[in-house]
Amino acid sequence: MEITQDGPFLIIERDGSVARFPADLNDDLEELQDQDIYVTVAGDPTYYLSLMTLDAIGTVLRRWAQTGEATASRYYCELDLVITPRPGITATIEAIDGLIRAGDIARACWSPRTLMPAWSTRSRRTCPARRGRDAAPTGAVSKQAVLLA
C-alpha cells in the first residue's frame, strides 16, 4: 500500500478508488482510531465517512460524561459512522475495500455532492434512530451508532 502526502492529506490509491484523509506521514498510522475520510470510487461520486474503533467511541463517551454533552454521555449517534474492530490504517483500508467490494459504499456513506446519505430522504442532521418509521430502507446499512450508557 503506497501512501503519499498532498498538503494536509494523506492519499492512498487502490484498485479503482482513492482515499484522502487529514494526517501526516510522520504520524503512527497504525494507531489511528478516529478518522474522517473522503473516498472516490471510479465512476461514482466522492463519499465521506467517519471511521472509529469502539475504544475511540468509549473515549468520546467518557469525555461527554464530564462535559454533559449528549445528555451526559447517554448515547452516541453519528451518521456515516463505520466502526472498525482494530485501529490503524490497515484496518481502515480493509474496511473501505470491503464496503466497495460489497457494493455498500453508497449506502454506508454520504456524498458531499448531495449532502445526504444515499438512503436518506431527509436532512443528514436527522438521526435515523429518532426517525422511527422513516428509518433506513430494509437492507440499507444503518449509518449511525447508538450506544446506550
Coordinates of C-alpha atoms in Angstrom, one line a residue:
M1 CA 0.0 0.0 0.0
E2 CA 1.6 3.3 -1.1
I3 CA 0.7 6.4 0.9
T4 CA 1.6 9.9 -0.4
Q5 CA 1.2 13.3 1.2
D6 CA -0.7 16.1 -0.5
G7 CA -0.7 19.1 1.7
P8 CA -2.6 18.2 4.9
F9 CA -4.0 15.0 3.4
L10 CA -2.6 11.5 3.0
I11 CA -3.6 9.8 -0.2
I12 CA -4.0 6.1 -0.7
E13 CA -4.8 4.8 -4.2
R14 CA -6.2 1.4 -4.6
D15 CA -7.8 -0.6 -7.5
G16 CA -10.4 1.9 -8.7
S17 CA -10.5 4.1 -5.6
V18 CA -8.7 6.8 -3.8
A19 CA -8.9 7.6 0.0
R20 CA -8.0 11.0 1.3
F21 CA -7.8 11.9 5.0
P22 CA -6.1 14.6 7.1
A23 CA -2.9 13.1 8.7
D24 CA 0.8 13.3 8.4
L25 CA 3.2 10.7 7.2
N26 CA 5.1 11.2 10.5
D27 CA 2.0 10.0 12.5
D28 CA 1.9 6.4 13.7
L29 CA -0.7 5.4 11.1
E30 CA -1.3 2.0 12.7
E31 CA -2.6 3.8 15.8
L32 CA -5.4 5.8 14.0
Q33 CA -8.7 5.2 15.8
D34 CA -10.9 8.2 14.7
Q35 CA -10.6 9.3 11.2
D36 CA -12.7 11.3 8.7
I37 CA -12.1 10.1 5.2
Y38 CA -13.1 11.0 1.6
V39 CA -13.3 8.1 -0.7
T40 CA -13.6 8.5 -4.5
V41 CA -14.6 5.4 -6.4
A42 CA -14.1 5.3 -10.2
G43 CA -17.4 6.1 -11.9
D44 CA -19.1 7.2 -8.6
P45 CA -19.1 10.4 -6.6
T46 CA -16.8 11.1 -3.7
Y47 CA -18.1 9.7 -0.4
Y48 CA -17.5 10.8 3.1
L49 CA -17.3 8.6 6.1
S50 CA -16.0 8.6 9.7
L51 CA -14.2 5.5 10.9
M52 CA -13.8 4.9 14.6
T53 CA -12.9 2.0 16.9
L54 CA -15.1 1.1 19.9
D55 CA -12.2 2.4 22.1
A56 CA -12.4 5.8 20.3
I57 CA -16.2 5.9 20.9
G58 CA -15.6 5.0 24.5
T59 CA -13.1 7.9 24.9
V60 CA -15.7 10.3 23.4
L61 CA -18.4 9.0 25.8
R62 CA -16.2 9.3 28.8
R63 CA -15.3 12.9 27.8
W64 CA -19.0 13.7 27.3
A65 CA -19.9 12.3 30.7
Q66 CA -17.7 15.0 32.1
T67 CA -18.8 17.8 29.9
G68 CA -22.6 17.0 29.9
E69 CA -22.8 16.6 26.1
A70 CA -25.2 14.1 24.6
T71 CA -27.3 14.0 27.8
A72 CA -24.1 13.4 29.8
S73 CA -23.0 10.6 27.5
R74 CA -26.2 8.6 27.5
Y75 CA -25.8 7.9 23.7
Y76 CA -23.5 8.3 20.7
C77 CA -25.2 9.0 17.4
E78 CA -23.3 9.8 14.2
L79 CA -24.4 9.5 10.6
D80 CA -21.9 7.8 8.2
L81 CA -20.0 6.0 11.0
V82 CA -18.1 2.9 10.2
I83 CA -16.8 1.0 13.2
T84 CA -13.6 -0.9 12.7
P85 CA -12.6 -3.8 15.1
R86 CA -9.0 -2.5 15.4
P87 CA -7.1 0.7 15.0
G88 CA -4.8 1.6 12.1
I89 CA -4.5 2.5 8.5
T90 CA -4.5 -1.2 7.5
A91 CA -7.9 -1.8 9.2
T92 CA -9.2 1.4 7.7
I93 CA -8.3 0.5 4.2
E94 CA -9.6 -3.1 4.7
A95 CA -13.0 -1.6 5.8
I96 CA -13.1 0.8 2.8
D97 CA -12.2 -2.1 0.4
G98 CA -14.9 -4.2 2.0
L99 CA -17.5 -1.5 1.6
I100 CA -16.6 -1.1 -2.1
R101 CA -16.5 -4.8 -2.9
A102 CA -19.8 -5.5 -1.2
G103 CA -21.4 -2.6 -3.0
D104 CA -22.3 -0.9 0.3
I105 CA -20.2 2.3 -0.1
A106 CA -23.1 4.4 -1.4
R107 CA -25.4 3.2 1.4
A108 CA -22.8 3.4 4.2
C109 CA -21.6 6.9 3.3
W110 CA -22.9 10.2 2.1
S111 CA -21.7 12.2 -0.9
P112 CA -20.7 15.8 -0.3
R113 CA -22.2 16.4 -3.7
T114 CA -25.7 15.6 -2.4
L115 CA -25.0 16.3 1.3
M116 CA -27.1 13.3 2.1
P117 CA -26.6 9.6 2.7
A118 CA -27.6 7.6 -0.3
W119 CA -30.5 6.0 1.6
S120 CA -31.8 9.2 3.2
T121 CA -34.8 11.2 2.1
R122 CA -34.3 13.7 4.9
S123 CA -31.6 16.1 6.0
R124 CA -28.5 14.3 7.2
R125 CA -28.9 16.1 10.6
T126 CA -31.8 13.8 11.4
C127 CA -30.5 10.8 13.3
P128 CA -32.2 7.6 11.8
A129 CA -32.7 6.2 15.3
R130 CA -35.1 9.1 16.1
R131 CA -37.0 8.8 12.8
G132 CA -39.0 5.8 13.8
R133 CA -40.9 4.6 10.7
D134 CA -38.7 6.7 8.4
A135 CA -35.6 4.7 9.2
A136 CA -33.3 3.5 6.5
P137 CA -34.9 1.1 4.0
T138 CA -34.6 -2.6 4.5
G139 CA -31.2 -3.9 3.5
A140 CA -29.5 -0.5 3.8
V141 CA -26.6 -0.1 6.0
S142 CA -27.5 1.9 9.1
K143 CA -25.3 4.9 9.3
Q144 CA -25.4 5.8 12.9
A145 CA -24.2 4.2 16.0
V146 CA -26.3 4.5 19.1
L147 CA -24.7 3.2 22.2
L148 CA -26.7 3.5 25.4
A149 CA -24.8 4.1 28.6

